[in-house]
Short mmCIF file of C-alpha atoms in Angstrom, two decimals:
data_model
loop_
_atom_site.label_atom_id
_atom_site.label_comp_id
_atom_site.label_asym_id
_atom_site.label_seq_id
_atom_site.Cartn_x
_atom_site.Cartn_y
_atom_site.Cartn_z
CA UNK A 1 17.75 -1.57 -38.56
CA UNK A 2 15.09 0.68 -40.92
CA UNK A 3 11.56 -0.89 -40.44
CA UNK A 4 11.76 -1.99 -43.70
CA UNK A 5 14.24 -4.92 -42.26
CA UNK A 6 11.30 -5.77 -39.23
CA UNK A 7 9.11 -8.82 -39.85
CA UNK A 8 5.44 -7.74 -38.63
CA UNK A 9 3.33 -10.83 -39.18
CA UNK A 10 0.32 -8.52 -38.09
CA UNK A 11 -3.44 -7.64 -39.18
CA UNK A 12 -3.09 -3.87 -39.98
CA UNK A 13 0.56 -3.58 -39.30
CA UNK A 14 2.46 -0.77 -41.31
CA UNK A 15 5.83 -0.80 -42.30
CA UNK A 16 6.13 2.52 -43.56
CA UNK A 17 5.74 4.29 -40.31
CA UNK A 18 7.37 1.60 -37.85
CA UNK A 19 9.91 2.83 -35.75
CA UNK A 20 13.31 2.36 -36.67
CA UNK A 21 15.61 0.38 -34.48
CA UNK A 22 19.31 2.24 -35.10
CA UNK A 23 21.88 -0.88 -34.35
CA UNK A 24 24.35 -2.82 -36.09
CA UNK A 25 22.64 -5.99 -35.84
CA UNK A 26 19.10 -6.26 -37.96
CA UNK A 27 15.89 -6.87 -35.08
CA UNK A 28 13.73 -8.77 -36.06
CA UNK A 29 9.96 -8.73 -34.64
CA UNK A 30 6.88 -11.02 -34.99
CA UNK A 31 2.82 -11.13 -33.49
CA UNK A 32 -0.30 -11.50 -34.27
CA UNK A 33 -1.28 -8.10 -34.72
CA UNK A 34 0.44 -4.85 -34.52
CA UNK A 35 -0.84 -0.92 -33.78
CA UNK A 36 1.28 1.93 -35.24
CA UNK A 37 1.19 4.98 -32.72
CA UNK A 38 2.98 7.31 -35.47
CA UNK A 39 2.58 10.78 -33.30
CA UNK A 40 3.17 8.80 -29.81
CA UNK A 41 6.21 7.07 -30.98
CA UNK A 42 4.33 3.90 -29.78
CA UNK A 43 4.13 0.61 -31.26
CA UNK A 44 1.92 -2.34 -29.82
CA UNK A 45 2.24 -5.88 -30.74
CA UNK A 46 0.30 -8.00 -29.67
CA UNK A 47 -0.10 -12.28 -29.60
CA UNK A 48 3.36 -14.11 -29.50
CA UNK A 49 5.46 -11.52 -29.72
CA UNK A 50 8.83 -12.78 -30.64
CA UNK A 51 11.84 -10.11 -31.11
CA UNK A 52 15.43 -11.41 -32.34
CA UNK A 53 18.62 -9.32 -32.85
CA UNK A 54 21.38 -11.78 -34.03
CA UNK A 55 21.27 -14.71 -31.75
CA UNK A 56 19.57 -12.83 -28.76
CA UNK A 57 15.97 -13.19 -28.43
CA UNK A 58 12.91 -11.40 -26.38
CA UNK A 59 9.75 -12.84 -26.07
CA UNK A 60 6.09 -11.97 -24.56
CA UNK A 61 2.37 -12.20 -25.23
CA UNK A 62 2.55 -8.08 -25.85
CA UNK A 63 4.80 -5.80 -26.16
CA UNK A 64 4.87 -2.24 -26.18
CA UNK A 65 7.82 -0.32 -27.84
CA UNK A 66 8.53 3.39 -27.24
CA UNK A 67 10.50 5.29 -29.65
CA UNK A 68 12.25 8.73 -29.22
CA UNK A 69 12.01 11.68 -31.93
CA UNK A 70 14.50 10.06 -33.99
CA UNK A 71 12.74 6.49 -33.97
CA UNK A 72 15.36 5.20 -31.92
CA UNK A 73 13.65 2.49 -29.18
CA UNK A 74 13.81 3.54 -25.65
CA UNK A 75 12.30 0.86 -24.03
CA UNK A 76 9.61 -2.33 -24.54
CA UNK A 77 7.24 -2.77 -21.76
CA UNK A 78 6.18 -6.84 -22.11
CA UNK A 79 3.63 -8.13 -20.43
CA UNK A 80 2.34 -11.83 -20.02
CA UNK A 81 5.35 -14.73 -20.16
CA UNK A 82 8.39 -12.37 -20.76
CA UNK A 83 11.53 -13.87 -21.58
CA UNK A 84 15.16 -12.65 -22.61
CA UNK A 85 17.81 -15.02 -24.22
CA UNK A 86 21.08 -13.89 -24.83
CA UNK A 87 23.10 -16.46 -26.23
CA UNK A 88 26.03 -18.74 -24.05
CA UNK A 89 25.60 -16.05 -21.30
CA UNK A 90 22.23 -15.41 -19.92
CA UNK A 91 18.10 -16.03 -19.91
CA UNK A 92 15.76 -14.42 -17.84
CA UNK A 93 11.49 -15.46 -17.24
CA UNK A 94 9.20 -13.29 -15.71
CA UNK A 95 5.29 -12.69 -15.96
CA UNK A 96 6.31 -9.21 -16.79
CA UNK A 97 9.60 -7.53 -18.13
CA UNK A 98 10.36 -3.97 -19.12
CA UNK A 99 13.68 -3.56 -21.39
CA UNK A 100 15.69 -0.06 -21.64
CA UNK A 101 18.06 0.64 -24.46
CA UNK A 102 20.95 3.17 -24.90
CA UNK A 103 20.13 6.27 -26.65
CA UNK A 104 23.92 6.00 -28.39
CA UNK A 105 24.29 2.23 -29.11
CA UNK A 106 20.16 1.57 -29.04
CA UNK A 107 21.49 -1.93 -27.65
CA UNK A 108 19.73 -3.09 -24.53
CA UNK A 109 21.51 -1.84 -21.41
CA UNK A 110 18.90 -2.44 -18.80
CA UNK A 111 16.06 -5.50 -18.29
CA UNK A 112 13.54 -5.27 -15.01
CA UNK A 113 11.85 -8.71 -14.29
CA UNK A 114 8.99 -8.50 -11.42
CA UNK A 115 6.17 -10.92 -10.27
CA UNK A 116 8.68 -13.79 -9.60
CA UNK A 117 11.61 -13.56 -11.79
CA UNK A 118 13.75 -16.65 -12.47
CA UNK A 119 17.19 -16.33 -14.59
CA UNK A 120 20.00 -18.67 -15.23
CA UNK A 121 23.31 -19.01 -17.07
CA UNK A 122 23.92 -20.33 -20.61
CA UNK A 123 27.04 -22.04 -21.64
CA UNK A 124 29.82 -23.65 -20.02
CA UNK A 125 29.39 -25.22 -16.66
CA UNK A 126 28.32 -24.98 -14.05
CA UNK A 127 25.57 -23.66 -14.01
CA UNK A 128 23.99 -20.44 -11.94
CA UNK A 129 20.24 -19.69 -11.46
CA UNK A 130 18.86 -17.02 -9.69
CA UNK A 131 15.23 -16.67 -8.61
CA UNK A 132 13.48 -13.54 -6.34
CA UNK A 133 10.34 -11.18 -6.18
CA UNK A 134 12.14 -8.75 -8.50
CA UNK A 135 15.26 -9.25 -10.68
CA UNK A 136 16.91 -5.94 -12.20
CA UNK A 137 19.76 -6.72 -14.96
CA UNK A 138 22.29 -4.07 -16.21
CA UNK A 139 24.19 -4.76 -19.56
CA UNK A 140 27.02 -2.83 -20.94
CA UNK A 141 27.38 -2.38 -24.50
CA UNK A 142 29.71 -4.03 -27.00
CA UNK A 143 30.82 -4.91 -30.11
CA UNK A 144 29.37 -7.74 -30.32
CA UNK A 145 26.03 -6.91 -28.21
CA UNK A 146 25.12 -6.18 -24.96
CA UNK A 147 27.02 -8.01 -22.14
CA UNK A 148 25.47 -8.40 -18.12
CA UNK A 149 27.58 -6.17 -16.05
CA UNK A 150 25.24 -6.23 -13.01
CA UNK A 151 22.30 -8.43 -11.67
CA UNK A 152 19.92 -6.90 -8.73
CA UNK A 153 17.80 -9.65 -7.33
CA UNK A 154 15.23 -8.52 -4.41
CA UNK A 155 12.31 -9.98 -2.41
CA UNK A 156 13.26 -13.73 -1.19
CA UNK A 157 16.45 -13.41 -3.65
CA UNK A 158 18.11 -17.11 -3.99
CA UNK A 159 21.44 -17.52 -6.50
CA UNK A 160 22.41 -21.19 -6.99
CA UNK A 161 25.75 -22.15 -8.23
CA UNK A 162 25.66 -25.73 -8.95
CA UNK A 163 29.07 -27.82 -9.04
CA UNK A 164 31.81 -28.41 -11.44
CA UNK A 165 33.08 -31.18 -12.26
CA UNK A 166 36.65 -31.84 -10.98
CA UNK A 167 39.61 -32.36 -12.54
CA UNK A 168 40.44 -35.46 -10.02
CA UNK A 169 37.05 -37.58 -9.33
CA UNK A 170 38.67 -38.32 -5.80
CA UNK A 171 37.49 -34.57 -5.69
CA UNK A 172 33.76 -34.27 -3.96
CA UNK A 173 33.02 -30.74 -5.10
CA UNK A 174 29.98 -29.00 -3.45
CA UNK A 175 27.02 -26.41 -4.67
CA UNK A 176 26.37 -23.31 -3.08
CA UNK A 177 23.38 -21.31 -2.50
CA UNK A 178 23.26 -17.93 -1.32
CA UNK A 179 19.68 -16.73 -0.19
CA UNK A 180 18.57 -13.31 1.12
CA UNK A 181 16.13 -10.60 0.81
CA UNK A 182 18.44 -8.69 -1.18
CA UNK A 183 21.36 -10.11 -3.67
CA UNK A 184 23.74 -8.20 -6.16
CA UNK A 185 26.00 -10.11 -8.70
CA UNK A 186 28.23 -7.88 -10.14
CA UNK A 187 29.86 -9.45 -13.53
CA UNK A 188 33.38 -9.47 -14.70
CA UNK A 189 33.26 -8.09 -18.88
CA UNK A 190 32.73 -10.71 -20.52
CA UNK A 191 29.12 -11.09 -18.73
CA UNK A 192 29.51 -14.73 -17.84
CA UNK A 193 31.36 -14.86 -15.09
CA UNK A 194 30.53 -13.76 -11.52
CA UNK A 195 32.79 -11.52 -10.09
CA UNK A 196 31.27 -10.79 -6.58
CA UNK A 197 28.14 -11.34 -5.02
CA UNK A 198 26.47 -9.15 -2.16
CA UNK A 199 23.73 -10.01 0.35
CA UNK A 200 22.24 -8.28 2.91
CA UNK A 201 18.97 -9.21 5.36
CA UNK A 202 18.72 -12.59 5.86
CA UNK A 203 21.39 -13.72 4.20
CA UNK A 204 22.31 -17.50 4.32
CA UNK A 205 25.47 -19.04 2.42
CA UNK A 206 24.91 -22.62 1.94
CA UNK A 207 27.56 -25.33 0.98
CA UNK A 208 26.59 -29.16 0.36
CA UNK A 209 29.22 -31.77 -1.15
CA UNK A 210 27.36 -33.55 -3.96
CA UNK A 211 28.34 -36.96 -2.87
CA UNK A 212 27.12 -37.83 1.20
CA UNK A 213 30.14 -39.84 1.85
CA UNK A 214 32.25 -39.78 5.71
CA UNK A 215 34.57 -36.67 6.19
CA UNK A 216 32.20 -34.28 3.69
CA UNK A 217 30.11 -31.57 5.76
CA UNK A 218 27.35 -29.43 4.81
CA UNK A 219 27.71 -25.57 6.13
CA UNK A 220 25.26 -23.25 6.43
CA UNK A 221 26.60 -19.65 7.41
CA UNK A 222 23.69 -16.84 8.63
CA UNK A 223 24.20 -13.11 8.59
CA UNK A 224 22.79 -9.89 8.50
CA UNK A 225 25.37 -8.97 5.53
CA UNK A 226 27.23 -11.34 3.53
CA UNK A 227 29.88 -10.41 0.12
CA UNK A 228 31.89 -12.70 -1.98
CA UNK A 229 34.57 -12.35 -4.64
CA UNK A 230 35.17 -14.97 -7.22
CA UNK A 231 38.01 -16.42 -9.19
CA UNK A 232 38.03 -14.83 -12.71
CA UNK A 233 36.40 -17.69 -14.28
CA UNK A 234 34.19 -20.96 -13.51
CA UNK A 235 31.75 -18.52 -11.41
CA UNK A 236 33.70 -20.32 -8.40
CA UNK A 237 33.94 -18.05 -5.15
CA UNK A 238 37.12 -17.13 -3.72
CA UNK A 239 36.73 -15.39 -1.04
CA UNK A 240 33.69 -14.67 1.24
CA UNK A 241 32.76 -12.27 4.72
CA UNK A 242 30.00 -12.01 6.79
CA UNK A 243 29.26 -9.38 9.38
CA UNK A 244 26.73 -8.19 11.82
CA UNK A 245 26.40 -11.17 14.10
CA UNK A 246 27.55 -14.82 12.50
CA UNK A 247 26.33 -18.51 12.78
CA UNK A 248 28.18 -20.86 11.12
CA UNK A 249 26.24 -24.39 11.15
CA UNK A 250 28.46 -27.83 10.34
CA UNK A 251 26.60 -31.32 9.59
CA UNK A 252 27.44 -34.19 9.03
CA UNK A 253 26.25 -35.82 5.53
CA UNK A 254 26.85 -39.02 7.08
CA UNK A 255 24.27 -39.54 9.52
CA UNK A 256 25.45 -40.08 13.39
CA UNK A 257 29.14 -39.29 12.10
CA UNK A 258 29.37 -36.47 14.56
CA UNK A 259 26.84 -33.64 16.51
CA UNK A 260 26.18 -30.71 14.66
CA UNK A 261 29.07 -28.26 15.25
CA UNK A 262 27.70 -24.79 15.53
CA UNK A 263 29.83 -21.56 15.93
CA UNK A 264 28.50 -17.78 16.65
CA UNK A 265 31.01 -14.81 16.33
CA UNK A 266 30.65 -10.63 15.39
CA UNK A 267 32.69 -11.55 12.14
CA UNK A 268 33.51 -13.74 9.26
CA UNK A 269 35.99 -14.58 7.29
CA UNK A 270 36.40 -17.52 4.68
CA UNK A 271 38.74 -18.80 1.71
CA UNK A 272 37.30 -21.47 -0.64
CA UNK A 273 39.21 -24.24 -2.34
CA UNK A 274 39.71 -23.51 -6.11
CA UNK A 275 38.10 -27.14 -7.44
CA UNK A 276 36.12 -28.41 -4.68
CA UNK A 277 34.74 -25.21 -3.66
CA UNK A 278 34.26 -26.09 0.03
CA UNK A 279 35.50 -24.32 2.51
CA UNK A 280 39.48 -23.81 3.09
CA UNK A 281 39.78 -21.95 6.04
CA UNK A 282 37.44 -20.04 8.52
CA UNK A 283 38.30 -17.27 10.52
CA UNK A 284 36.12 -15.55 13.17
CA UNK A 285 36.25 -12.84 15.55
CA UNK A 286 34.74 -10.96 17.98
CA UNK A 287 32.55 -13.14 20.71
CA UNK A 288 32.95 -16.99 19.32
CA UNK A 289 31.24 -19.39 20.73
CA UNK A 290 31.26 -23.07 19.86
CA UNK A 291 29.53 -26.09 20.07
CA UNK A 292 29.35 -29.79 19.52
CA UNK A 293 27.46 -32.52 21.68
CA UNK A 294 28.58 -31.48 25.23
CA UNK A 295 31.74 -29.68 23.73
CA UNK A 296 31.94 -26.34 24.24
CA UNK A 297 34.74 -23.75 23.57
CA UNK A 298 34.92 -19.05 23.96
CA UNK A 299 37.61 -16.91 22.66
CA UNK A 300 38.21 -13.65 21.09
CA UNK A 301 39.32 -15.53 18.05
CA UNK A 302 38.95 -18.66 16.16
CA UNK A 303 40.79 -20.26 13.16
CA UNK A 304 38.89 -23.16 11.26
CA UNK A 305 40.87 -25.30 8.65
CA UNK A 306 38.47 -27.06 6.86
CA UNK A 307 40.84 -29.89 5.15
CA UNK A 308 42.19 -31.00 8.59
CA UNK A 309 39.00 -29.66 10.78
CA UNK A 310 41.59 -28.29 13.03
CA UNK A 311 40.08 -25.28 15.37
CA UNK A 312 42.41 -22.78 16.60
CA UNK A 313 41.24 -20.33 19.87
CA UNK A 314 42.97 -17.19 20.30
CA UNK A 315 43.11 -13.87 21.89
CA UNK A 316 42.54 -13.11 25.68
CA UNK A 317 42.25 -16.46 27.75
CA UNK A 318 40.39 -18.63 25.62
CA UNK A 319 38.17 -22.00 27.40
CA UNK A 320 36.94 -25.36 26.56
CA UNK A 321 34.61 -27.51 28.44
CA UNK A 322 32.67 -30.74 28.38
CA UNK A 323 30.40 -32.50 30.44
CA UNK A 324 34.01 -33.97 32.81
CA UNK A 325 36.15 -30.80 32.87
CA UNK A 326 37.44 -27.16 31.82
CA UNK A 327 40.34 -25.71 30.59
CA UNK A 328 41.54 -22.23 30.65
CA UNK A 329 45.22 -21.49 28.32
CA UNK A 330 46.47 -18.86 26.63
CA UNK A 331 45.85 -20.94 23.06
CA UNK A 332 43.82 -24.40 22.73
CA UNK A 333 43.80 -26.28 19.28
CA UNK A 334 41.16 -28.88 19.03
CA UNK A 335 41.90 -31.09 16.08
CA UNK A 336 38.57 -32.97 15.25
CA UNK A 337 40.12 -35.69 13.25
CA UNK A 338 42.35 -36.82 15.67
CA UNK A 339 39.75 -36.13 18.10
CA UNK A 340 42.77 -34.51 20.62
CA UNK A 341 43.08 -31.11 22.20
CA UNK A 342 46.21 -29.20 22.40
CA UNK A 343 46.68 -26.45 24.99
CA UNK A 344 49.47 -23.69 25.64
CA UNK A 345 50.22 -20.95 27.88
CA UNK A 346 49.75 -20.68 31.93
CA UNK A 347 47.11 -24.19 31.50
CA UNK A 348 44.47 -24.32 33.98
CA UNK A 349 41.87 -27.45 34.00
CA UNK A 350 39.21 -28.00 36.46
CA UNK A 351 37.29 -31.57 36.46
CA UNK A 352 34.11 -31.03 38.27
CA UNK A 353 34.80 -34.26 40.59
CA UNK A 354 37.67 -37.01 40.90
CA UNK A 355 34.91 -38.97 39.43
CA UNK A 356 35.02 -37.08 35.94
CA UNK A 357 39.04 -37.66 36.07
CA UNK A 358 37.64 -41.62 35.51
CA UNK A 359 38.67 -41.82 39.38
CA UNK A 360 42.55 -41.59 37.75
CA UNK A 361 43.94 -39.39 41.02
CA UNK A 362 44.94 -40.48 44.18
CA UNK A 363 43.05 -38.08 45.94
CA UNK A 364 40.03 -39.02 48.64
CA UNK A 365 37.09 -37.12 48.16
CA UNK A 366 35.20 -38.36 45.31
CA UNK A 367 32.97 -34.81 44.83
CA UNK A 368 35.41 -32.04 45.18
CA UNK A 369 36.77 -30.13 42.23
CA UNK A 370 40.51 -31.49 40.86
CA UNK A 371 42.46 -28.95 39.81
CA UNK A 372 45.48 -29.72 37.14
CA UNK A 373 47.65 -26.36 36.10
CA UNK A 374 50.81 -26.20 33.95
CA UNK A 375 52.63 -24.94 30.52
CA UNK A 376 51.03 -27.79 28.37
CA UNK A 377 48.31 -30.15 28.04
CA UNK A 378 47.81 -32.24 25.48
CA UNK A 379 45.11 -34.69 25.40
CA UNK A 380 43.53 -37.89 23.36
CA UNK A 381 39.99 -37.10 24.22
CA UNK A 382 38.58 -40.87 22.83
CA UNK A 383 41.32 -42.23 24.64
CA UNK A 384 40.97 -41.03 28.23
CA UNK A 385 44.38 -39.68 28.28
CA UNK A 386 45.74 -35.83 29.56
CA UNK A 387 49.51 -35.17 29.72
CA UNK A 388 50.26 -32.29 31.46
CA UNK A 389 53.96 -30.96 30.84
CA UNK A 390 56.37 -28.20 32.47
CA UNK A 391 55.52 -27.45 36.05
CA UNK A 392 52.38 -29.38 36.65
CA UNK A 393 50.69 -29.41 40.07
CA UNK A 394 47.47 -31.11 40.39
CA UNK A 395 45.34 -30.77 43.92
CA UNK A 396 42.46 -31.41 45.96
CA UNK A 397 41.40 -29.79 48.87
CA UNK A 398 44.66 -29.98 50.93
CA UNK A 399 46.22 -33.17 48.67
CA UNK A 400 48.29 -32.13 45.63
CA UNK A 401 51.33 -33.86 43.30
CA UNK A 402 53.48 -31.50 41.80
CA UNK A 403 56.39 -32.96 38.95
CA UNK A 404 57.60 -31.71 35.53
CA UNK A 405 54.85 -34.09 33.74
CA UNK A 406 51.70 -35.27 35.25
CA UNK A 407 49.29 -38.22 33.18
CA UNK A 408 45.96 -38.54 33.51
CA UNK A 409 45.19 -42.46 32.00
CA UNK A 410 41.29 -42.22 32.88
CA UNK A 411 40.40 -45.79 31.18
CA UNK A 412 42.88 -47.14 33.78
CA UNK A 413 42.43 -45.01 36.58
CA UNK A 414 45.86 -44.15 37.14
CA UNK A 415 47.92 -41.49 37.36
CA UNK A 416 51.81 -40.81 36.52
CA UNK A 417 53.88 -38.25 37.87
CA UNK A 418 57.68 -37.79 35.99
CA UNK A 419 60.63 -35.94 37.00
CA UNK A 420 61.02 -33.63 40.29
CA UNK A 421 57.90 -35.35 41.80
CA UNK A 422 56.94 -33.61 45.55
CA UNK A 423 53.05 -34.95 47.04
CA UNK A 424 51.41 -34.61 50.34
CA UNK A 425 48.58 -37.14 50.62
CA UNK A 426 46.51 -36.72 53.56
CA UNK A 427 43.91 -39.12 53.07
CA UNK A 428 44.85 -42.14 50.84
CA UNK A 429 43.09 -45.49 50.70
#
């Protein structure tokens, strides 16, 4: 817009020889005072500087703009309180903001916020803020103004994405905060939306169920590099990885409900529920380790549904153990609802003592290892029970039972042995 269409509210201001702003929307600009740099290009104002094209809005206690040859603004430096509004999308705060425009569209298409930058999302829910040392914006031009394409967050970056509300209030969605030294939102057109995120150094993925209620977990998941893609709308995230060395952190928001579960791994994998937003399935490779109480599992591989907290371990000879016993198989599910493991393939368990079997075996020696082999195990771990199934053989020392099923009934100290039953018992009482 030609000067003549600026609003100076200045002492000395000219309008004359102001710098002409070339757009298709009129800008608007108030202060206190203003300095006309005619040969420099350079206008100062100064003193509640307030600039407004259409709905958008920039604000500062001073402002600097540089113009090129043709009067056309190449950038504002503002200094003291900076703020930029752009209307249902996007405002950013900073102590200090410099603003660079297109030389073809003179709209804004870049905004640099440093000494503790703070933005957040305008318009429909919910609701994203994003605070770090220095916060770099990058808009692409349109129609109908400038539209966020990217956002470059850096120095003790944190995005917060708080939660929807659900379609079904049965529904206990969660927020989700990603923190690291570095973070980059990319934006899907219409400059609303998050389309994916990337972290790197530090970087922590947080997810907390609003409502503290038995069965809902907060999970915290730690990695040198994290990325994320999102659905195409409700800045909800769809899919998410994490590499260089993982730690994936489960608690319980119901105090005493359960240990916290805590899984390491060389890689990460996760899916996201669509309305809830926690976590729909985990997958992690390379080195997992896990971890509850006294429970403790290894494998190359490990599958997590989070709806029916069901843990797959895969790959080469995967183990669990607990304070009683181990268990070697070629795949063990542990499904934490039920609180029962499931175990397949060439089964090996070792309790450390007949003790630790609840004193359920026939055999003598109260200290020496029992060992239990066979096709399947499956096991009620609150229960006390072990069913061992398709060419079982349990021993000790010299003593063994072999039969096509073997139970373990620890509460009762007994055991059962089914079908094709063979024993040699040297020392019974």
């Amino acid at each position: 817009a030609p000067a003549e269409r600026n609003k100076q509210k200045a002492k000395g201001g000219s309008k004359s020889g102001a710098p002409q702003i070339a757009s298709k929307k009129p800008t608007h600009i108030t202060s206190q005072t203003a300095l006309l740099e005619k040969r420099d290009h350079r206008v100062t104002f100064d003193g509640s500087v307030v600039v407004t094209q259409g709905a958008d809005q920039m604000r500062a206690d001073k402002m600097t703009s540089y113009a090129d040859a043709d009067n056309h603004i190449e950038r504002i430096e503002a200094r003291g309180d900076s703020y930029l509004k752009q209307t249902d999308k996007a405002e950013i705060k900073s102590p200090d903001m410099d603003f660079f425009f297109s030389g073809e569209t003179h709209q804004i298409e870049r905004a640099v916020a440093v000494g503790g930058a703070y933005t957040q999302s305008l318009g429909a829910e919910p609701k994203r803020e994003a605070r770090a040392s220095t916060i770099e914006a990058v808009f692409v031009p349109g129609a109908d103004g400038s539209a966020v394409d990217k956002i470059k967050a850096t120095g003790n970056a944190v995005v917060q994405i708080h939660a929807q509300k659900p379609a079904d209030d049965r529904i206990n969605p969660t927020e989700r905060e990603l923190t690291a030294n570095n973070v980059s939102l990319q934006f899907f057109p219409d400059g609303k939306n998050v389309k994916s995120a990337e972290a790197n150094e530090n970087a922590v993925m947080t997810v907390t169920p609003v409502r503290a209620e038995k069965g809902a977990n907060k999970k915290t998941i730690r990695a040198p590099q994290m990325n994320s893609a999102f659905y195409d709308e409700g800045n909800r995230v769809k899919t998410f990885n994490a590499t260089g060395g993982v730690k994936v952190e489960i608690e319980a928001m119901v105090e005493g409900e359960h240990p916290p579960r805590i899984t390491t791994s060389d890689h990460l994998d996760a899916s996201f529920l669509a309305d809830s937003q926690d976590v729909e399935r985990v997958t992690q490779e390379g080195n997992f380790k896990y971890n509850e109480g006294d429970r403790n599992g290894v494998a190359e591989r490990a599958i997590y549904d989070g709806q029916k907290e069901i843990l797959n371990l895969r790959g080469k000879r995967p183990q669990a153990w607990d304070a009683k016993s181990r268990t070697q198989a070629d795949e063990i599910d542990y499904d934490r609802q039920r609180d029962e493991s499931h175990a397949r393939g060439d089964v090996r368990t070792t309790y450390y003592s007949r003790e630790t079997t609840g004193n359920a075996t026939p055999f003598n020696n109260t200290k020496s290892p029992v060992f239990i082999t066979a096709e399947r195990a499956d096991a009620r771990n609150g229960d006390g029970v072990a069913v061992y199934t398709i060419g079982a053989r349990g021993w000790q020392d010299d003593n063994f039972v072999k039969a096509d099923r073997i139970e373990l009934y620890q509460k009762e100290k007994r055991m059962v042995a089914i079908g094709n039953v063979e024993s040699a018992l040297y020392q019974v009482k």
